[in-house]
PDB file of C-alpha atoms in Angstrom:
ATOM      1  CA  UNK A  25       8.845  11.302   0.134  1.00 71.00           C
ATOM      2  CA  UNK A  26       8.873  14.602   2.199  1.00 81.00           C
ATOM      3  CA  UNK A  27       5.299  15.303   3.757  1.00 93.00           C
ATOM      4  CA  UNK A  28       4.263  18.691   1.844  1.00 97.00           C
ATOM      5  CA  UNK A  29       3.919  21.538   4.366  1.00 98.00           C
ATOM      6  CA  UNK A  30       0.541  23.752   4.711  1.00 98.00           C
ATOM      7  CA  UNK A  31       0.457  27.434   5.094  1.00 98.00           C
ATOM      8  CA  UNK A  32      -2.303  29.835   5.273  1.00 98.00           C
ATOM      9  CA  UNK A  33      -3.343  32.910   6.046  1.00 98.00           C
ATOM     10  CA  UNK A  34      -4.942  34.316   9.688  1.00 98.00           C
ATOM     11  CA  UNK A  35      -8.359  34.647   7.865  1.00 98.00           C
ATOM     12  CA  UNK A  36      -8.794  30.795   7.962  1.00 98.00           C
ATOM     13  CA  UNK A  37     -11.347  29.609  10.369  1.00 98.00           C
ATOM     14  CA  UNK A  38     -11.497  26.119  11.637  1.00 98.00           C
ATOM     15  CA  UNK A  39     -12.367  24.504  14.949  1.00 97.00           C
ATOM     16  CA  UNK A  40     -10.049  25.034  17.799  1.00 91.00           C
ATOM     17  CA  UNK A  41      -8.979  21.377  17.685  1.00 95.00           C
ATOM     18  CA  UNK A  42      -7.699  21.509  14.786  1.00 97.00           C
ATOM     19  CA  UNK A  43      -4.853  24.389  15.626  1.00 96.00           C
ATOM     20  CA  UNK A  44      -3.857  22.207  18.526  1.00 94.00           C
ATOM     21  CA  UNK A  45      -3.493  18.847  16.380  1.00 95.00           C
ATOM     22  CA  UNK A  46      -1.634  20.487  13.271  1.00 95.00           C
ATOM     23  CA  UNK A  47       0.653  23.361  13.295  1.00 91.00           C
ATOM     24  CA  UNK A  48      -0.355  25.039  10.372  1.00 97.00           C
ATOM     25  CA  UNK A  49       0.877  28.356  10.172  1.00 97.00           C
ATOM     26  CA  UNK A  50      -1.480  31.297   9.990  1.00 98.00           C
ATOM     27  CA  UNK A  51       0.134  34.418   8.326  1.00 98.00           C
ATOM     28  CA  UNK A  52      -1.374  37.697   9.838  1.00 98.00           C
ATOM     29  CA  UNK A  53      -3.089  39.939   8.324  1.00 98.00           C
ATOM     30  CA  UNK A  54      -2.494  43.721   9.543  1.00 97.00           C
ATOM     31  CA  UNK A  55      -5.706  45.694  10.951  1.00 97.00           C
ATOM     32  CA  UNK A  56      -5.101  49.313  11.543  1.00 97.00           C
ATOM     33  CA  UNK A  57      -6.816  51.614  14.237  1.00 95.00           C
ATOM     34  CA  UNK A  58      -6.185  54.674  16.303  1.00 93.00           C
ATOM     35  CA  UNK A  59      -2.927  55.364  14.180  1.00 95.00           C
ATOM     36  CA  UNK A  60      -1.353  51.371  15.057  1.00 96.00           C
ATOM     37  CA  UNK A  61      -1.273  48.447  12.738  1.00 97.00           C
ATOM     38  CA  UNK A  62      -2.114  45.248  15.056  1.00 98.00           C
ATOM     39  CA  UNK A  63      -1.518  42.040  13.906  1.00 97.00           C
ATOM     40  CA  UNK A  64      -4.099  39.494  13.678  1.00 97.00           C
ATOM     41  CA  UNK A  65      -3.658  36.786  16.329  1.00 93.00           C
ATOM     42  CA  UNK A  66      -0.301  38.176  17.830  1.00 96.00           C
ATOM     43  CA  UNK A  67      -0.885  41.778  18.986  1.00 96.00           C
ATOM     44  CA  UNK A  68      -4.800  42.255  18.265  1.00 97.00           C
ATOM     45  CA  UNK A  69      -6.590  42.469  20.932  1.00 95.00           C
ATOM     46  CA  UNK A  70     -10.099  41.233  20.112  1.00 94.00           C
ATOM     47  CA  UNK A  71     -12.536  43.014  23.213  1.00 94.00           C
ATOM     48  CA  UNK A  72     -10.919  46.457  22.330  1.00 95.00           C
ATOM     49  CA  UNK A  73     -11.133  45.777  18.900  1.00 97.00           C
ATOM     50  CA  UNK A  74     -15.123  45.389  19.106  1.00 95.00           C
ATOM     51  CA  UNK A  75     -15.100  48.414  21.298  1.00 96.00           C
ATOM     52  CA  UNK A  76     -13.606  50.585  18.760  1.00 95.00           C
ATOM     53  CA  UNK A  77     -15.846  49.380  16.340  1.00 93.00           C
ATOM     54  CA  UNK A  78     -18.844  50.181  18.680  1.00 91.00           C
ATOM     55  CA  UNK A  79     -17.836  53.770  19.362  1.00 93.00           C
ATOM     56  CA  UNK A  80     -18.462  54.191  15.330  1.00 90.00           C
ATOM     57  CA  UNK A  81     -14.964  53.777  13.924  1.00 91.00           C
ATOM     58  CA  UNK A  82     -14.403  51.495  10.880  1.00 91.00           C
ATOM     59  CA  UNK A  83     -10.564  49.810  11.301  1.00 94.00           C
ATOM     60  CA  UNK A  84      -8.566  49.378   8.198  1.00 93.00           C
ATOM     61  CA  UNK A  85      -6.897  46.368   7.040  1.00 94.00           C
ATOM     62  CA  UNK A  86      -4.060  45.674   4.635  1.00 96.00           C
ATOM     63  CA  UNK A  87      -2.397  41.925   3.590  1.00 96.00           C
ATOM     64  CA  UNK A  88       0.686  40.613   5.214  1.00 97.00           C
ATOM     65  CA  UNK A  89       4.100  41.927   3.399  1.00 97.00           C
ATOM     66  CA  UNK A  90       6.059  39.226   1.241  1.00 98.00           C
ATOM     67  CA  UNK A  91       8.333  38.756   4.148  1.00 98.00           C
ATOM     68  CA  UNK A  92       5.967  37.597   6.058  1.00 97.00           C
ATOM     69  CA  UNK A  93       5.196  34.833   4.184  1.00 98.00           C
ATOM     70  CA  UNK A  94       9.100  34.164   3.258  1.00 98.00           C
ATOM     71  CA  UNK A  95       9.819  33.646   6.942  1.00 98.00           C
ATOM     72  CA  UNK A  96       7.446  30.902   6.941  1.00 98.00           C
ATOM     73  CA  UNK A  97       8.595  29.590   3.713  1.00 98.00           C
ATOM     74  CA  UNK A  98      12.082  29.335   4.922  1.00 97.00           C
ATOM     75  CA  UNK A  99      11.194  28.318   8.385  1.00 97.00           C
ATOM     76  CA  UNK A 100       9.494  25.163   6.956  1.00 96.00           C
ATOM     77  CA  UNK A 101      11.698  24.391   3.986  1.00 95.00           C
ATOM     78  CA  UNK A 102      13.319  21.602   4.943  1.00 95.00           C
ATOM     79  CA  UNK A 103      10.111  19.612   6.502  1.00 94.00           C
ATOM     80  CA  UNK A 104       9.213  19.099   2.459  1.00 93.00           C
ATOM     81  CA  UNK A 105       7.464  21.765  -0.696  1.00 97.00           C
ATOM     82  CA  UNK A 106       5.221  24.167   0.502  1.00 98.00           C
ATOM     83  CA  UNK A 107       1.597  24.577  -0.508  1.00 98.00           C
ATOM     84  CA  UNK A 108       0.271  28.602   0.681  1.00 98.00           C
ATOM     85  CA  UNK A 109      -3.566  28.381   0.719  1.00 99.00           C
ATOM     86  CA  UNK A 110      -4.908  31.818   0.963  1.00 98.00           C
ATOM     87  CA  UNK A 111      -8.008  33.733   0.815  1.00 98.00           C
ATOM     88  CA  UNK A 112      -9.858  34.959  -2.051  1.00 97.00           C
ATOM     89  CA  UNK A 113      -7.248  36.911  -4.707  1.00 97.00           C
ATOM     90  CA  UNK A 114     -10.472  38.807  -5.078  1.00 93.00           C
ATOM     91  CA  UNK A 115     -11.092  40.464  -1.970  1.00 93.00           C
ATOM     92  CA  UNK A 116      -7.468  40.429  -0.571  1.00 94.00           C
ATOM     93  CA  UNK A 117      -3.897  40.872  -2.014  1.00 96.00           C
ATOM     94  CA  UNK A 118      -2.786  38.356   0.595  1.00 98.00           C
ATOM     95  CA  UNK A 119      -2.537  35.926  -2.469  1.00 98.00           C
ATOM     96  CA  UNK A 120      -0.206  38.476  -4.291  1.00 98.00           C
ATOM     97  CA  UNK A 121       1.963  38.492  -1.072  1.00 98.00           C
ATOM     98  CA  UNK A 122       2.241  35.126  -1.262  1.00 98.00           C
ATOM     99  CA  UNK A 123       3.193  35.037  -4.466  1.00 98.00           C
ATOM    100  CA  UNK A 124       5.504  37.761  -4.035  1.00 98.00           C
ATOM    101  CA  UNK A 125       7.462  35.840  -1.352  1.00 98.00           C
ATOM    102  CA  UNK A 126       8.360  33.295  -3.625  1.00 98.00           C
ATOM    103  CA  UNK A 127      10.668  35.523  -4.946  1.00 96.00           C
ATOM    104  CA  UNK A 128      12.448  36.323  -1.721  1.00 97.00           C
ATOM    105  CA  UNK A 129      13.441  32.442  -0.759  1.00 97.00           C
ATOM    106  CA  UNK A 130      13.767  30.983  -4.709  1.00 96.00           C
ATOM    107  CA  UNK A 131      15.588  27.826  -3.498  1.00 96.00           C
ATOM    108  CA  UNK A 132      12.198  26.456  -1.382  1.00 97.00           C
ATOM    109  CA  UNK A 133       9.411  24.879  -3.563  1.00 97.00           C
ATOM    110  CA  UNK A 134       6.705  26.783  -2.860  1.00 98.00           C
ATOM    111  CA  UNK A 135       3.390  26.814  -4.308  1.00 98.00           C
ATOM    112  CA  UNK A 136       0.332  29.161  -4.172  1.00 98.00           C
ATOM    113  CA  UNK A 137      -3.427  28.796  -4.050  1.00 98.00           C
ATOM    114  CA  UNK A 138      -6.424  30.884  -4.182  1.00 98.00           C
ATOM    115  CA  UNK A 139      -8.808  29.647  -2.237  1.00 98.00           C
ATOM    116  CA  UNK A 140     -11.773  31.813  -3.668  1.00 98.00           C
ATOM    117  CA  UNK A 141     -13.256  31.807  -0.600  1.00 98.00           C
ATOM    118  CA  UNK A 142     -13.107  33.297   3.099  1.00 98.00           C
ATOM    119  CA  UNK A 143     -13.142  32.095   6.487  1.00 98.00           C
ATOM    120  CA  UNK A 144     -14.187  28.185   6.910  1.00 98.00           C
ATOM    121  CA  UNK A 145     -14.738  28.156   3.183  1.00 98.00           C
ATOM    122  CA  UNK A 146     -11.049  29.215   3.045  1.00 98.00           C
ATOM    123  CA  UNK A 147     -10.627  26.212   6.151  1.00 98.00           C
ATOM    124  CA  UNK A 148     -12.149  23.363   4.406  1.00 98.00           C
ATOM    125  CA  UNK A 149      -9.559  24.002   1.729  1.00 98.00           C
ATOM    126  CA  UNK A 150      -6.637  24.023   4.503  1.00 98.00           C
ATOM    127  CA  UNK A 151      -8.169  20.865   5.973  1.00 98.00           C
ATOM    128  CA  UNK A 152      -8.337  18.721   3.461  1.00 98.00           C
ATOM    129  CA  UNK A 153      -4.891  19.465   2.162  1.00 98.00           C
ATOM    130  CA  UNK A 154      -3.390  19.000   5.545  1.00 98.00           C
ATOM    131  CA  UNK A 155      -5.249  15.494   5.797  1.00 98.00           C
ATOM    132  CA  UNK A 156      -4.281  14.454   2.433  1.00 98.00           C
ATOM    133  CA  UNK A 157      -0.751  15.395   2.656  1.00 97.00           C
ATOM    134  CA  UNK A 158      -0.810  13.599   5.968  1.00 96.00           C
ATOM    135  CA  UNK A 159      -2.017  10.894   4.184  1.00 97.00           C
ATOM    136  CA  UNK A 160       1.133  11.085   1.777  1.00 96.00           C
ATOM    137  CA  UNK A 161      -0.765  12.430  -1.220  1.00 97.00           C
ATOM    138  CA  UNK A 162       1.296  14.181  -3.630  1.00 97.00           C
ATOM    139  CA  UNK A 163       1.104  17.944  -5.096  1.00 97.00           C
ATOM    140  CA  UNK A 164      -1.412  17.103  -8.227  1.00 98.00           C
ATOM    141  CA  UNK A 165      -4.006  15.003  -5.980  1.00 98.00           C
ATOM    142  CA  UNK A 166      -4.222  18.021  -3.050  1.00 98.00           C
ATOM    143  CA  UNK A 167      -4.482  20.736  -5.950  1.00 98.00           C
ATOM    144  CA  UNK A 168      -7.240  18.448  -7.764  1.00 98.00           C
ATOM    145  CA  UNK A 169      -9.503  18.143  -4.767  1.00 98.00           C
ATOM    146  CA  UNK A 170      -8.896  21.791  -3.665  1.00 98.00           C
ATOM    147  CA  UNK A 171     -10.176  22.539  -7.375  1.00 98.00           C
ATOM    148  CA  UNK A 172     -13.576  20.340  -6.572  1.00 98.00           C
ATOM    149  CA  UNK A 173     -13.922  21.201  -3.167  1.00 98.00           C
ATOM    150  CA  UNK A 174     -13.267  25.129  -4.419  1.00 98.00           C
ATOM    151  CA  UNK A 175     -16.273  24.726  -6.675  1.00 97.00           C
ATOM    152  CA  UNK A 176     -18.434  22.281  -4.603  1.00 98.00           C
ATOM    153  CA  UNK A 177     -18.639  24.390  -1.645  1.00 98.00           C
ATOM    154  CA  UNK A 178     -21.574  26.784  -0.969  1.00 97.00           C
ATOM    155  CA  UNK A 179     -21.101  30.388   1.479  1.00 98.00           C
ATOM    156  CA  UNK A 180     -23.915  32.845   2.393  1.00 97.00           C
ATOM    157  CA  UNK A 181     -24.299  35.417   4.822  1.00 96.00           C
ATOM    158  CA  UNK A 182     -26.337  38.304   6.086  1.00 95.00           C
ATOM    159  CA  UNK A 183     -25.092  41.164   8.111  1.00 92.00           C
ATOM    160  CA  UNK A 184     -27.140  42.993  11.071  1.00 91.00           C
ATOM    161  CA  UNK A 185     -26.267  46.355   9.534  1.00 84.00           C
ATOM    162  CA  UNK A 186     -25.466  47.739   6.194  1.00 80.00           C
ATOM    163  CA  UNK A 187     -23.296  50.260   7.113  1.00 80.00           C
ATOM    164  CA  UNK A 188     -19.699  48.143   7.417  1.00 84.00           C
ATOM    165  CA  UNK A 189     -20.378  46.693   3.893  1.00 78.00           C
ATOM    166  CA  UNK A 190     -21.211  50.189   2.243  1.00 74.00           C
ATOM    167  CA  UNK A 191     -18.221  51.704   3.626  1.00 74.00           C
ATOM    168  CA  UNK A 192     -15.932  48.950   2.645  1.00 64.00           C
ATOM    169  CA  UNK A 193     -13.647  49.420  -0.365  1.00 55.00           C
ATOM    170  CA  UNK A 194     -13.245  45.543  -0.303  1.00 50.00           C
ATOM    171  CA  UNK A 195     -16.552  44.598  -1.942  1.00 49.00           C
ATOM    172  CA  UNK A 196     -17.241  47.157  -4.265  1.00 47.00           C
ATOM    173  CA  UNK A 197     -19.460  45.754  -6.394  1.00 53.00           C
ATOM    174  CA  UNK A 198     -22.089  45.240  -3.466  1.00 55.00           C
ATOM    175  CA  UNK A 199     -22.397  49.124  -3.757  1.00 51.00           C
ATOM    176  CA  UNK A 200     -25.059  49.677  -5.812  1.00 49.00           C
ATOM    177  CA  UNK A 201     -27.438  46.521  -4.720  1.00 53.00           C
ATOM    178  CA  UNK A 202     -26.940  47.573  -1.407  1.00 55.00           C
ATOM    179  CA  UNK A 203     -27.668  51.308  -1.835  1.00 48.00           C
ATOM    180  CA  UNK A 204     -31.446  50.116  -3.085  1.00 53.00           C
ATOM    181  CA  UNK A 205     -32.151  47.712  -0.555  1.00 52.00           C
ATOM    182  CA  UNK A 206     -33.354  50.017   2.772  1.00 56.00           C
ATOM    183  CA  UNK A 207     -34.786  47.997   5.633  1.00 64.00           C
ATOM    184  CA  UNK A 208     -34.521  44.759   3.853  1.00 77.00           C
ATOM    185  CA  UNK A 209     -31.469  42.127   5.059  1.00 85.00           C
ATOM    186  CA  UNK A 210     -29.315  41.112   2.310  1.00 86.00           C
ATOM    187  CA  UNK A 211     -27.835  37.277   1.451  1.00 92.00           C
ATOM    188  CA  UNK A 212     -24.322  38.054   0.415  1.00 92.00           C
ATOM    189  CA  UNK A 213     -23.256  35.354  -1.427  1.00 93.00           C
ATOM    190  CA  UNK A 214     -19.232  34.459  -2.326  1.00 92.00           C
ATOM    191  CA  UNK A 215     -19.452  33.752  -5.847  1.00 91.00           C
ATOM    192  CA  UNK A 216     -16.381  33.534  -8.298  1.00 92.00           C
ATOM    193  CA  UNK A 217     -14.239  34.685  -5.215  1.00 94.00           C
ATOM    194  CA  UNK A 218     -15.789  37.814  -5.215  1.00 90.00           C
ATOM    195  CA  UNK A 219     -19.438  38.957  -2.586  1.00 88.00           C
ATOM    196  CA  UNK A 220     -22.303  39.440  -4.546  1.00 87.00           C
ATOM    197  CA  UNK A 221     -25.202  40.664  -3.190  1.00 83.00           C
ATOM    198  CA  UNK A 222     -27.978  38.064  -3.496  1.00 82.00           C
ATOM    199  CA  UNK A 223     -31.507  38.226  -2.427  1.00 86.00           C
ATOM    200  CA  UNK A 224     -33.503  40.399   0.258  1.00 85.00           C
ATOM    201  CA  UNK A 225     -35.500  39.237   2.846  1.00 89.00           C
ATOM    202  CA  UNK A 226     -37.575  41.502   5.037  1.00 87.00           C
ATOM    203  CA  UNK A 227     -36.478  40.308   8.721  1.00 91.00           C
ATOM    204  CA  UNK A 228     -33.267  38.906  10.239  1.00 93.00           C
ATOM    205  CA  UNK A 229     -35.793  35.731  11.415  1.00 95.00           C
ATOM    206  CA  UNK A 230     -36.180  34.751   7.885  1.00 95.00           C
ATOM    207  CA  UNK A 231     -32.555  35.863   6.879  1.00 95.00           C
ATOM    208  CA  UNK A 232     -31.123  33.695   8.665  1.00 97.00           C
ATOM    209  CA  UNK A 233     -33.910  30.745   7.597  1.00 97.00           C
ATOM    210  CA  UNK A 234     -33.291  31.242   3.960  1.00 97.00           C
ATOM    211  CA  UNK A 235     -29.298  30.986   4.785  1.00 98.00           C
ATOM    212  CA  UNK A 236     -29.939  27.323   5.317  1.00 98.00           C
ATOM    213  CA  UNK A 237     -32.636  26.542   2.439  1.00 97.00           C
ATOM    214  CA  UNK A 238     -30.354  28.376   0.155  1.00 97.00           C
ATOM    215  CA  UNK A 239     -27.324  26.403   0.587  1.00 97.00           C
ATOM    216  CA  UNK A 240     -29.377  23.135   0.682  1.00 97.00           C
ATOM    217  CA  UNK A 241     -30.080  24.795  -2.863  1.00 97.00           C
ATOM    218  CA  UNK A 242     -26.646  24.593  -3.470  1.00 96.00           C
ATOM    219  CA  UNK A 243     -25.240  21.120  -2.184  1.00 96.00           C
ATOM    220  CA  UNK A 244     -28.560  19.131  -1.478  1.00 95.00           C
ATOM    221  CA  UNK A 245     -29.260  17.426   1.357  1.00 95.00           C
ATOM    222  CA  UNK A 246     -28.788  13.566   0.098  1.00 96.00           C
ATOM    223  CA  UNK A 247     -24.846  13.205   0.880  1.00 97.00           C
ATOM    224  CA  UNK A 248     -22.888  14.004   4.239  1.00 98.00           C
ATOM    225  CA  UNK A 249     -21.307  17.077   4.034  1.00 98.00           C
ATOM    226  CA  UNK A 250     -18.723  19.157   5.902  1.00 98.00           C
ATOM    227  CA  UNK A 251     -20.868  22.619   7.662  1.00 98.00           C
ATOM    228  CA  UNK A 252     -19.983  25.909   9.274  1.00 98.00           C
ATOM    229  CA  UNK A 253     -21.985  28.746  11.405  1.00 98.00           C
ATOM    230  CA  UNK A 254     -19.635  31.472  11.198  1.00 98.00           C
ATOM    231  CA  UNK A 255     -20.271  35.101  13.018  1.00 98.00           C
ATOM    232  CA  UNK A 256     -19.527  38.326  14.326  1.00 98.00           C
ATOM    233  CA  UNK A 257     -20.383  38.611  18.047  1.00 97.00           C
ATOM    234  CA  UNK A 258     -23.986  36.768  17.260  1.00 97.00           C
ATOM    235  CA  UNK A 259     -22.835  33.683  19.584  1.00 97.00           C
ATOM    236  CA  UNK A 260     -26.392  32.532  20.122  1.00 98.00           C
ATOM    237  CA  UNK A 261     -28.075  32.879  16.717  1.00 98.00           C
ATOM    238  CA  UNK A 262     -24.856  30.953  15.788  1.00 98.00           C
ATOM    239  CA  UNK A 263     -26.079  28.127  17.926  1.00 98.00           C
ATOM    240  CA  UNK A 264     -29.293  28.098  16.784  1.00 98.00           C
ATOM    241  CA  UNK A 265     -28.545  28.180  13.018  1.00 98.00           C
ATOM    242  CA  UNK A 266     -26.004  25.330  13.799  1.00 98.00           C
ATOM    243  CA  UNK A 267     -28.719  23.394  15.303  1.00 98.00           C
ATOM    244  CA  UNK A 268     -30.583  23.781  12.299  1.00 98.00           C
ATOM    245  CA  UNK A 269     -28.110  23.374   9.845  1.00 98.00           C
ATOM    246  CA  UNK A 270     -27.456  19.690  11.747  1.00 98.00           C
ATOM    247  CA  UNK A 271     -30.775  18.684  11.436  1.00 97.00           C
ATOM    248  CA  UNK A 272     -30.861  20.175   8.171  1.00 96.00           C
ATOM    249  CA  UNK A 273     -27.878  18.159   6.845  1.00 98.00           C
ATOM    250  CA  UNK A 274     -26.426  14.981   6.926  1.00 98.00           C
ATOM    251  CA  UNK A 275     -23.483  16.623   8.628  1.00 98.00           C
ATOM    252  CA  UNK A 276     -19.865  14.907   8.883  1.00 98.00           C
ATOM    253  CA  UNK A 277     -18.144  17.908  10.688  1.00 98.00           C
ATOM    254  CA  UNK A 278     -19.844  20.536  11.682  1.00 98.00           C
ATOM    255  CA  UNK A 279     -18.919  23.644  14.052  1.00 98.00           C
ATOM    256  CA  UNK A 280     -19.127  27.195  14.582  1.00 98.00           C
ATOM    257  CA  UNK A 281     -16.197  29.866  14.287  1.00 98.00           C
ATOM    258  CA  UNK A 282     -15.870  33.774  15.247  1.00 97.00           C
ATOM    259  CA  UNK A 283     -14.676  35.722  12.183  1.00 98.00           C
ATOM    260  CA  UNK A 284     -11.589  37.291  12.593  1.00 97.00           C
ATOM    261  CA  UNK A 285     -11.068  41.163  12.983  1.00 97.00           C
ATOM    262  CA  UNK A 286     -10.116  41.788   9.311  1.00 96.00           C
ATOM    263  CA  UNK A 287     -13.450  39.653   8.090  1.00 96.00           C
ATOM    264  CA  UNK A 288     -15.451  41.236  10.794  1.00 97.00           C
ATOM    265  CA  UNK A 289     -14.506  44.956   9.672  1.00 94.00           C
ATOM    266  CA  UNK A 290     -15.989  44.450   6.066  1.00 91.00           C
ATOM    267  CA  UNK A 291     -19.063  42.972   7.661  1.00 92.00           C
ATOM    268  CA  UNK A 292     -19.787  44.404  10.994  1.00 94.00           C
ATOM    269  CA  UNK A 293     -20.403  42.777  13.988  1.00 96.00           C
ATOM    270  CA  UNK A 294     -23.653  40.642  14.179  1.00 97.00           C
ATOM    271  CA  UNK A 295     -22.749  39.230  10.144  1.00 97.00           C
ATOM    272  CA  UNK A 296     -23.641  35.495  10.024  1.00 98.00           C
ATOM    273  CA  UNK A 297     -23.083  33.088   7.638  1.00 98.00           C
ATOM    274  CA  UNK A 298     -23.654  29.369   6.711  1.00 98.00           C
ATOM    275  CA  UNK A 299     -20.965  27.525   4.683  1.00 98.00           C
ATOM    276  CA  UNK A 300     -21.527  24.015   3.575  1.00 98.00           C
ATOM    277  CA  UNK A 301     -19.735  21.481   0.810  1.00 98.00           C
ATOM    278  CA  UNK A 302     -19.853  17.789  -0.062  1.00 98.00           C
ATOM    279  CA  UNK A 303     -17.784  15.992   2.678  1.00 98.00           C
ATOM    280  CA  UNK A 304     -16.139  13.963  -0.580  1.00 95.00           C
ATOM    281  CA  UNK A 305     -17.021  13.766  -4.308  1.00 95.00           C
TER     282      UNK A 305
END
């Protein structure tokens, strides 16, 4: 039986090994600066993209066009069916696009999933299917563990700044909470596929504290689990938490990742975030 072929989207954050070991496509999502659309991890360039940021501009971002995805489709068609694991449908129309492309290459069996998620939240997803496919599983066992592991996985963060998050049109319905909450540093929380702004704590010391107890909240601490630190330019507090969320956890994988440009823009550099999930029902 054909192995069934992974795709994703450039959103997806993993460790570095695991780019090198599989080659699991990333389609790119499009950030837009200056009057130029850059694609992420082909043309962006990541220093000037933090230095435009700094000097007070707010890039755009936009998903990848069907095509994009249909080249990929059609690329990898006759490895074996396709499975297209993609960020939340609720913060990106990336999923749409990958629908869409389904369209444009109707002889390849192709088959879409929202992810609900972002970043490694999005990864663990891509993991495990790669690994189980790898493994020979079929279609209906990856799609019911993506199900559990879409459900069974908690992701917090806290930004340095409000400003990124007010401005962006991608979380809307963080407006309002966020307008109220002054001085105090949010936990955004991915809920339903969608941020939602959670509780406020009064220093980034404690923010960051309460992103560990609150996803111990979440998973517990009595069963190995799979872990992320993911951030914006905060290398060192990444680190740190990661240290913590290690001794906090009875962790099977654990690493830190950089969020890409089109995550970073909705946050703002210095965002940091803890992501954690069972490592296996």
């Amino acid at each position: 039986m054909p192995t069934i072929q992974i795709v994703t989207d450039s959103t997806c954050n993993l460790p570095s090994g695991f780019w090198q070991d599989y080659a699991v496509p990333r389609i790119p999502i499009a950030v837009q600066y200056n009057g130029h659309s850059f694609r992420e991890g082909v043309d962006l360039d990541l220093a000037h993209f933090y230095r435009v940021m700094e000097s007070g501009l707010i890039p755009q971002t936009s998903q990848p066009a069907p095509a994009d995805f249909a080249e990929a489709y059609q690329r990898l068609a006759s490895k074996g069916p396709l499975l297209a694991i993609t960020l939340s449908s609720g913060l990106s129309g990336t999923f749409q696009s990958a629908q869409l492309a389904r369209t444009e290459v109707p002889d390849v069996d192709v088959t879409v999933w929202d992810s609900a998620s972002i970043s490694a939240g999005l990864g663990f997803q891509v993991w495990e299917a790669v690994e189980m496919a790898g493994a020979g599983a079929d279609l209906s066992a990856i799609l019911d563990r993506l199900q559990w592991r879409r459900e069974h996985t908690a992701l917090v963060l806290t930004p340095a700044t409000l400003k990124y998050l007010q401005a962006s049109g991608r979380v809307g319905r963080l407006q309002g909470a966020l307008g109220t909450m002054f001085d105090l540093k949010p936990l955004i929380v991915v809920q339903g596929g969608l941020l939602q702004a959670g509780e406020r704590v009064r220093t980034r010391r404690k923010a960051l504290a309460r992103l560990v107890t609150w996803a111990e909240e979440q998973v517990g601490v009595d069963r190995p689990v799979w872990a992320a630190v993911i951030h914006a330019r905060a290398t060192d507090e990444a680190r740190m938490l990661l240290r913590e969320v290690q001794a906090h956890f009875q962790c099977e994988r654990s690493f830190t990742a950089e969020l890409p440009a089109s995550l970073t823009v909705h946050g703002g550099p210095g965002i940091i975030g803890v992501i954690v999930s069972p490592a296996r029902p």
